[in-house]
Amino acid sequence: MDDAELMQRWQSGDRSAFEVLIQRWQQPIARFLFRLTGEAELTQDLAQEVFLRVYQAQQSYHENGTFAAWLYRIALNVARDSARRQKPTVPLSLYPEPIREEDPDQLELRTLVAQIISEMPEELRLVIHLRLDERRNFEEIARQTGTAASTWKSRFSRAMETLRSRLQQLGYGPEETTS
Amino acid sequence: MNCKEAKSRLVDLIQNELAPEVAHSVHAHLAQCPTCQKDYAEMQFVLESVRRTQAPSVQIEPAEIYQQAASHAEQQSRHWRRVSCALGLLAASFLIAFLSRNVEVRWTGSDPALTRTVIVEKESADTEQVRKQQEQIHHLMELTQALADEQQRREVEHQQELAELRAHVQETQQESIQWRAQMERQFAGLYQLYLVRKKGDLP
């Protein structure tokens, strides 16, 4: 049963349909929120908030777009609200140098990558999520968002270049990992 | 294939999203181009780093959502009650202000013990003015009544929503109790089976 049918059933009083939607979408939404916020410990609470808003907006959903687009819009608003509530994180440029010598393990690299991504503009974080986490091609992303595929392509290149150069500045690169 | 074409396909290649013949062409180009090889290694490193920063897995409990929604609805209902009280008070203050424009409180007598208050109605020079003020008071009263009706309607709606949500929560709790009982029965059955098998294994 697709999302639109489940929404219809839920709107007509079958709440088990809502629970199926939660099961289906909780992990994609968690991935999306994590990419936008870069905060693993916030993800559960924010995902809960997303589905609470979905629940409260049950009757205002109309099938003009896809359910996924509607859900992601809600998630984006939740992430934005959370960013407004959060204190700003320490910019990477203020990290003591060199980081790599102090703590060279993979956990450090994962934390850095998450932080570099969370400092990027929203559209770059979005394209990383859609292209790499959801593995959508640019044409699909363009259809879903209404923004040209070429724009998303150039955003993706910018995001990859930002990641590559920031990691290189911090002493991370392919040669070091293979040695 | 040239460097520009190869570079534009590096991500697709790393993610195994290219048709086999295109992937073969890119590999052929990489084999003979050190610059693209370097780009490929860097891109692979970046993508692998991103892939490793995966979101934690989450588990959303519908019962919690129902509970939170119920408490939000209750908060909202309380908020509207407060708003309507404040508006009522405001309307009352306006009424008093209007009325006090037409009355005067005068203290009389020189002996404080005999002092009494008399309320003397001011003579209105302009009867048209009085009529307008009465109209305004009437409108204000109508507005207050409409607000009270609206508040009552919202209250009824919220109560219905709350009742519905409470029923949902109860049902979910019942379901989980039933699930638990079923799991326990299944576990007991499996354990019995295990015991029988174990007994059978004994010499």
Short mmCIF file of C-alpha atoms in Angstrom, two decimals:
data_model
loop_
_atom_site.label_atom_id
_atom_site.label_comp_id
_atom_site.label_asym_id
_atom_site.label_seq_id
_atom_site.Cartn_x
_atom_site.Cartn_y
_atom_site.Cartn_z
CA MET A 1 0.00 0.00 0.00
CA ASP A 2 1.49 3.37 -0.96
CA ASP A 3 1.82 6.46 1.25
CA ALA A 4 -1.16 8.29 -0.27
CA GLU A 5 -3.46 5.32 0.43
CA LEU A 6 -2.15 5.04 3.97
CA MET A 7 -2.78 8.75 4.51
CA GLN A 8 -6.33 8.36 3.24
CA ARG A 9 -6.97 5.43 5.55
CA TRP A 10 -5.51 7.33 8.48
CA GLN A 11 -7.60 10.40 7.69
CA SER A 12 -10.69 8.24 7.70
CA GLY A 13 -9.88 6.97 11.19
CA ASP A 14 -7.56 3.97 10.80
CA ARG A 15 -4.69 4.89 13.06
CA SER A 16 -2.75 1.70 12.29
CA ALA A 17 -2.09 3.34 8.90
CA PHE A 18 -0.29 6.16 10.73
CA GLU A 19 1.83 3.59 12.55
CA VAL A 20 2.78 1.95 9.23
CA LEU A 21 3.85 5.38 7.93
CA ILE A 22 6.02 5.86 11.02
CA GLN A 23 7.66 2.48 10.51
CA ARG A 24 8.27 3.23 6.85
CA TRP A 25 9.66 6.75 7.24
CA GLN A 26 11.35 6.96 10.63
CA GLN A 27 14.81 5.95 9.39
CA PRO A 28 14.90 8.11 6.21
CA ILE A 29 13.74 11.06 8.32
CA ALA A 30 16.41 10.33 10.93
CA ARG A 31 19.08 10.30 8.21
CA PHE A 32 17.75 13.58 6.84
CA LEU A 33 17.68 15.26 10.26
CA PHE A 34 21.13 14.00 11.09
CA ARG A 35 22.56 15.44 7.87
CA LEU A 36 20.92 18.77 8.53
CA THR A 37 21.86 19.10 12.19
CA GLY A 38 25.01 16.95 12.45
CA GLU A 39 23.87 16.08 15.98
CA ALA A 40 23.40 12.34 16.52
CA GLU A 41 22.00 12.76 20.03
CA LEU A 42 19.30 15.16 18.82
CA THR A 43 18.06 12.92 16.03
CA GLN A 44 15.65 10.77 18.06
CA ASP A 45 13.94 13.80 19.65
CA LEU A 46 13.71 15.67 16.36
CA ALA A 47 12.30 12.64 14.54
CA GLN A 48 9.70 12.32 17.32
CA GLU A 49 8.85 16.00 16.86
CA VAL A 50 8.43 15.49 13.09
CA PHE A 51 5.90 12.70 13.57
CA LEU A 52 4.10 14.66 16.26
CA ARG A 53 3.68 17.52 13.78
CA VAL A 54 2.52 15.05 11.14
CA TYR A 55 -0.05 13.75 13.61
CA GLN A 56 -1.26 17.24 14.44
CA ALA A 57 -1.43 18.20 10.76
CA GLN A 58 -3.38 15.06 9.82
CA GLN A 59 -6.46 16.86 8.52
CA SER A 60 -4.52 19.64 6.78
CA TYR A 61 -2.77 17.18 4.45
CA HIS A 62 -4.15 17.27 0.93
CA GLU A 63 -2.86 15.24 -1.91
CA ASN A 64 -1.48 18.13 -4.04
CA GLY A 65 2.07 16.85 -3.82
CA THR A 66 3.61 13.62 -2.68
CA PHE A 67 3.47 12.51 0.93
CA ALA A 68 7.28 12.37 0.99
CA ALA A 69 7.62 16.02 -0.10
CA TRP A 70 5.13 17.05 2.61
CA LEU A 71 6.94 14.99 5.25
CA TYR A 72 10.37 16.35 4.29
CA ARG A 73 9.03 19.91 4.43
CA ILE A 74 7.90 19.28 8.00
CA ALA A 75 11.27 17.72 8.85
CA LEU A 76 13.09 20.69 7.34
CA ASN A 77 11.05 23.08 9.49
CA VAL A 78 11.78 20.99 12.59
CA ALA A 79 15.52 21.07 11.79
CA ARG A 80 15.41 24.84 11.20
CA ASP A 81 13.56 25.43 14.47
CA SER A 82 16.10 23.29 16.25
CA ALA A 83 19.00 25.24 14.68
CA ARG A 84 17.44 28.47 15.93
CA ARG A 85 17.20 27.05 19.46
CA GLN A 86 20.75 25.66 19.45
CA LYS A 87 23.81 27.60 20.51
CA PRO A 88 26.34 27.98 17.67
CA THR A 89 29.00 25.26 17.64
CA VAL A 90 32.71 26.04 17.72
CA PRO A 91 33.86 26.71 14.15
CA LEU A 92 36.43 24.22 12.87
CA SER A 93 38.92 27.04 12.34
CA LEU A 94 39.09 27.43 16.14
CA TYR A 95 40.11 23.80 16.71
CA PRO A 96 43.65 23.46 18.06
CA GLU A 97 46.08 22.35 15.34
CA PRO A 98 47.10 19.77 14.38
CA ILE A 99 44.08 17.61 15.17
CA ARG A 100 45.30 14.54 13.38
CA GLU A 101 48.32 14.04 15.66
CA GLU A 102 46.19 14.44 18.79
CA ASP A 103 43.48 11.92 17.99
CA PRO A 104 43.81 10.12 14.69
CA ASP A 105 41.04 7.54 15.08
CA GLN A 106 38.02 7.12 12.87
CA LEU A 107 35.64 8.52 15.45
CA GLU A 108 37.40 11.85 15.21
CA LEU A 109 37.12 11.78 11.42
CA ARG A 110 33.39 10.98 11.61
CA THR A 111 32.84 13.84 14.04
CA LEU A 112 34.75 16.22 11.80
CA VAL A 113 32.85 15.18 8.69
CA ALA A 114 29.52 15.60 10.50
CA GLN A 115 30.59 19.03 11.69
CA ILE A 116 31.90 20.19 8.31
CA ILE A 117 28.58 19.16 6.74
CA SER A 118 26.54 20.84 9.48
CA GLU A 119 28.39 24.11 8.80
CA MET A 120 27.54 24.05 5.09
CA PRO A 121 24.63 26.06 3.68
CA GLU A 122 21.30 24.24 3.85
CA GLU A 123 21.09 23.45 0.12
CA LEU A 124 24.49 21.71 0.22
CA ARG A 125 23.44 19.60 3.23
CA LEU A 126 20.26 18.71 1.39
CA VAL A 127 22.04 17.58 -1.74
CA ILE A 128 24.47 15.43 0.27
CA HIS A 129 21.51 13.72 1.91
CA LEU A 130 19.54 13.21 -1.29
CA ARG A 131 22.47 12.11 -3.43
CA LEU A 132 24.49 10.03 -0.97
CA ASP A 133 22.08 8.85 1.76
CA GLU A 134 19.00 8.39 -0.42
CA ARG A 135 21.06 7.64 -3.56
CA ARG A 136 18.78 9.69 -5.82
CA ASN A 137 20.11 10.92 -9.14
CA PHE A 138 19.95 14.62 -10.01
CA GLU A 139 16.94 14.23 -12.30
CA GLU A 140 14.92 12.63 -9.48
CA ILE A 141 16.02 15.36 -7.07
CA ALA A 142 15.00 18.00 -9.61
CA ARG A 143 11.55 16.41 -10.02
CA GLN A 144 11.04 16.22 -6.27
CA THR A 145 12.18 19.75 -5.48
CA GLY A 146 11.29 21.70 -8.60
CA THR A 147 14.87 23.03 -8.89
CA ALA A 148 16.90 22.30 -12.03
CA ALA A 149 19.12 19.20 -12.07
CA SER A 150 22.09 21.31 -13.19
CA THR A 151 21.71 23.48 -10.07
CA TRP A 152 21.75 20.41 -7.83
CA LYS A 153 24.74 19.04 -9.73
CA SER A 154 26.74 22.19 -9.15
CA ARG A 155 25.69 22.28 -5.48
CA PHE A 156 26.84 18.70 -5.08
CA SER A 157 30.24 19.49 -6.65
CA ARG A 158 30.55 22.45 -4.29
CA ALA A 159 29.70 20.27 -1.28
CA MET A 160 32.24 17.60 -2.28
CA GLU A 161 34.92 20.19 -2.92
CA THR A 162 34.25 21.83 0.46
CA LEU A 163 34.56 18.47 2.20
CA ARG A 164 37.71 17.51 0.33
CA SER A 165 39.50 20.80 0.98
CA ARG A 166 38.45 21.07 4.67
CA LEU A 167 39.55 17.50 5.37
CA GLN A 168 42.82 18.15 3.58
CA GLN A 169 43.39 21.29 5.68
CA LEU A 170 42.89 19.17 8.79
CA GLY A 171 45.38 16.59 7.59
CA TYR A 172 42.99 13.94 6.28
CA GLY A 173 43.28 12.46 2.83
CA PRO A 174 43.39 9.21 0.88
CA GLU A 175 47.16 8.67 1.23
CA GLU A 176 47.05 8.79 5.03
CA THR A 177 44.17 6.34 5.34
CA THR A 178 45.70 3.76 3.04
CA SER A 179 49.12 3.84 4.75
CA MET B 1 36.79 9.34 -22.70
CA ASN B 2 38.45 12.62 -21.64
CA CYS B 3 39.27 13.93 -18.15
CA LYS B 4 36.14 16.12 -17.92
CA GLU B 5 33.81 13.23 -18.75
CA ALA B 6 35.63 10.88 -16.40
CA LYS B 7 35.52 13.37 -13.50
CA SER B 8 31.80 13.93 -13.96
CA ARG B 9 31.23 10.19 -13.46
CA LEU B 10 33.49 9.53 -10.47
CA VAL B 11 30.70 9.61 -7.88
CA ASP B 12 28.47 7.36 -9.98
CA LEU B 13 31.37 4.97 -10.44
CA ILE B 14 32.15 4.82 -6.72
CA GLN B 15 28.48 4.28 -5.91
CA ASN B 16 28.17 1.53 -8.57
CA GLU B 17 25.53 3.46 -10.44
CA LEU B 18 27.07 3.33 -13.92
CA ALA B 19 26.17 0.99 -16.74
CA PRO B 20 28.92 -1.66 -17.08
CA GLU B 21 30.21 -0.36 -20.42
CA VAL B 22 30.44 3.25 -19.10
CA ALA B 23 32.15 2.04 -15.91
CA HIS B 24 34.61 0.15 -18.08
CA SER B 25 35.42 3.33 -20.08
CA VAL B 26 35.98 5.34 -16.90
CA HIS B 27 38.28 2.65 -15.51
CA ALA B 28 40.18 2.58 -18.79
CA HIS B 29 40.66 6.36 -18.59
CA LEU B 30 41.76 6.20 -14.93
CA ALA B 31 44.33 3.54 -15.75
CA GLN B 32 46.18 5.95 -18.00
CA CYS B 33 45.55 9.34 -16.28
CA PRO B 34 47.38 10.02 -12.97
CA THR B 35 45.48 13.31 -12.39
CA CYS B 36 42.10 11.60 -12.59
CA GLN B 37 43.43 8.73 -10.48
CA LYS B 38 44.28 11.24 -7.75
CA ASP B 39 40.79 12.81 -8.03
CA TYR B 40 39.24 9.36 -7.88
CA ALA B 41 41.15 8.47 -4.71
CA GLU B 42 40.19 11.77 -3.07
CA MET B 43 36.55 11.41 -4.03
CA GLN B 44 36.49 7.85 -2.76
CA PHE B 45 37.96 9.01 0.54
CA VAL B 46 35.40 11.82 0.89
CA LEU B 47 32.43 9.59 0.03
CA GLU B 48 33.62 6.86 2.37
CA SER B 49 34.01 9.44 5.18
CA VAL B 50 30.47 10.70 4.56
CA ARG B 51 29.11 7.16 4.38
CA ARG B 52 30.64 6.38 7.76
CA THR B 53 28.91 9.32 9.42
CA GLN B 54 25.58 7.54 9.44
CA ALA B 55 22.56 8.70 11.37
CA PRO B 56 21.80 6.79 14.56
CA SER B 57 18.88 4.41 14.28
CA VAL B 58 15.70 5.75 15.83
CA GLN B 59 12.58 4.08 17.20
CA ILE B 60 9.44 6.21 17.27
CA GLU B 61 6.73 5.02 19.66
CA PRO B 62 3.23 5.88 18.38
CA ALA B 63 1.89 5.77 21.96
CA GLU B 64 4.29 8.59 22.90
CA ILE B 65 3.10 10.64 19.93
CA TYR B 66 -0.54 10.21 21.03
CA GLN B 67 0.39 11.17 24.58
CA GLN B 68 2.32 14.26 23.47
CA ALA B 69 -0.48 15.31 21.11
CA ALA B 70 -2.98 15.01 23.98
CA SER B 71 -0.85 17.13 26.27
CA HIS B 72 -0.33 19.76 23.51
CA ALA B 73 -4.08 19.90 22.94
CA GLU B 74 -4.63 20.40 26.66
CA GLN B 75 -2.03 23.18 26.79
CA GLN B 76 -3.63 24.88 23.83
CA SER B 77 -7.03 24.67 25.45
CA ARG B 78 -5.61 26.27 28.62
CA HIS B 79 -4.00 28.97 26.50
CA TRP B 80 -7.30 29.83 24.83
CA ARG B 81 -9.04 29.93 28.19
CA ARG B 82 -6.45 32.46 29.40
CA VAL B 83 -6.78 34.53 26.21
CA SER B 84 -10.56 34.67 26.51
CA CYS B 85 -10.32 35.64 30.20
CA ALA B 86 -7.93 38.45 29.31
CA LEU B 87 -10.24 39.65 26.54
CA GLY B 88 -13.21 39.54 28.93
CA LEU B 89 -11.30 41.63 31.45
CA LEU B 90 -10.32 44.07 28.73
CA ALA B 91 -13.94 44.37 27.62
CA ALA B 92 -15.02 44.94 31.23
CA SER B 93 -12.39 47.67 31.64
CA PHE B 94 -13.66 49.39 28.52
CA LEU B 95 -17.20 49.25 29.88
CA ILE B 96 -16.14 50.78 33.16
CA ALA B 97 -14.18 53.46 31.35
CA PHE B 98 -17.20 54.33 29.21
CA LEU B 99 -19.58 54.41 32.14
CA SER B 100 -17.27 56.49 34.30
CA ARG B 101 -17.28 59.18 31.66
CA ASN B 102 -20.93 59.76 32.57
CA VAL B 103 -20.74 59.64 36.37
CA GLU B 104 -18.92 61.71 38.89
CA VAL B 105 -18.02 60.79 42.50
CA ARG B 106 -18.29 63.78 44.87
CA TRP B 107 -17.19 63.90 48.56
CA THR B 108 -19.43 66.08 50.74
CA GLY B 109 -19.49 67.48 54.32
CA SER B 110 -16.72 69.00 56.42
CA ASP B 111 -16.84 66.34 59.16
CA PRO B 112 -15.00 63.25 57.96
CA ALA B 113 -17.44 61.03 59.88
CA LEU B 114 -20.32 62.45 57.96
CA THR B 115 -18.57 62.29 54.65
CA ARG B 116 -20.54 60.36 52.15
CA THR B 117 -20.28 59.74 48.51
CA VAL B 118 -22.87 60.72 46.08
CA ILE B 119 -22.90 59.76 42.52
CA VAL B 120 -24.16 62.46 40.36
CA GLU B 121 -24.93 61.80 36.83
CA LYS B 122 -23.36 64.31 34.58
CA GLU B 123 -25.73 66.09 32.41
CA SER B 124 -24.96 65.26 28.89
CA ALA B 125 -25.04 68.27 26.71
CA ASP B 126 -24.98 66.19 23.63
CA THR B 127 -27.58 63.38 23.47
CA GLU B 128 -26.15 62.18 20.18
CA GLN B 129 -22.88 61.47 21.96
CA VAL B 130 -24.73 59.35 24.55
CA ARG B 131 -26.48 57.37 21.87
CA LYS B 132 -23.17 56.63 20.13
CA GLN B 133 -21.61 55.50 23.36
CA GLN B 134 -24.54 53.20 24.07
CA GLU B 135 -24.12 51.71 20.64
CA GLN B 136 -20.43 51.13 21.27
CA ILE B 137 -21.21 49.44 24.58
CA HIS B 138 -23.74 47.25 22.81
CA HIS B 139 -21.18 46.23 20.18
CA LEU B 140 -18.65 45.53 22.87
CA MET B 141 -21.09 43.26 24.66
CA GLU B 142 -21.85 41.46 21.43
CA LEU B 143 -18.12 40.97 20.82
CA THR B 144 -17.62 39.59 24.32
CA GLN B 145 -20.53 37.20 23.79
CA ALA B 146 -19.09 36.04 20.44
CA LEU B 147 -15.71 35.43 22.06
CA ALA B 148 -17.30 33.44 24.84
CA ASP B 149 -19.23 31.34 22.28
CA GLU B 150 -16.08 30.74 20.25
CA GLN B 151 -14.19 29.72 23.37
CA GLN B 152 -16.96 27.31 24.33
CA ARG B 153 -16.91 25.78 20.84
CA ARG B 154 -13.12 25.32 21.00
CA GLU B 155 -13.41 23.84 24.45
CA VAL B 156 -15.89 21.23 23.20
CA GLU B 157 -13.63 20.43 20.24
CA HIS B 158 -10.58 20.05 22.46
CA GLN B 159 -12.47 17.82 24.85
CA GLN B 160 -13.51 15.59 21.94
CA GLU B 161 -9.93 15.43 20.64
CA LEU B 162 -8.66 14.61 24.10
CA ALA B 163 -11.18 11.84 24.55
CA GLU B 164 -10.19 10.39 21.19
CA LEU B 165 -6.48 10.54 22.00
CA ARG B 166 -6.99 8.95 25.39
CA ALA B 167 -8.88 6.13 23.69
CA HIS B 168 -5.95 5.69 21.26
CA VAL B 169 -3.44 5.54 24.07
CA GLN B 170 -5.56 3.00 25.94
CA GLU B 171 -5.95 0.84 22.86
CA THR B 172 -2.21 0.91 22.20
CA GLN B 173 -1.53 -0.07 25.79
CA GLN B 174 -4.03 -2.93 25.50
CA GLU B 175 -2.38 -4.08 22.29
CA SER B 176 1.06 -4.07 23.84
CA ILE B 177 -0.23 -6.04 26.83
CA GLN B 178 -1.74 -8.60 24.46
CA TRP B 179 1.49 -8.73 22.46
CA ARG B 180 3.47 -9.28 25.60
CA ALA B 181 1.16 -12.07 26.75
CA GLN B 182 1.39 -13.69 23.32
CA MET B 183 5.18 -13.44 23.35
CA GLU B 184 5.29 -14.95 26.82
CA ARG B 185 3.07 -17.84 25.69
CA GLN B 186 5.26 -18.42 22.65
CA PHE B 187 8.37 -18.28 24.76
CA ALA B 188 6.90 -20.75 27.27
CA GLY B 189 5.96 -23.07 24.37
CA LEU B 190 9.46 -22.86 22.94
CA TYR B 191 10.97 -23.50 26.33
CA GLN B 192 8.77 -26.61 26.78
CA LEU B 193 9.86 -27.81 23.36
CA TYR B 194 13.46 -27.23 24.30
CA LEU B 195 13.01 -29.20 27.53
CA VAL B 196 11.34 -32.11 25.70
CA ARG B 197 14.14 -32.18 23.13
CA LYS B 198 16.77 -31.99 25.80
CA LYS B 199 15.14 -34.87 27.64
CA GLY B 200 15.07 -36.88 24.41
CA ASP B 201 18.81 -36.27 23.93
CA LEU B 202 19.60 -37.74 27.30
CA PRO B 203 20.79 -41.38 27.27
#
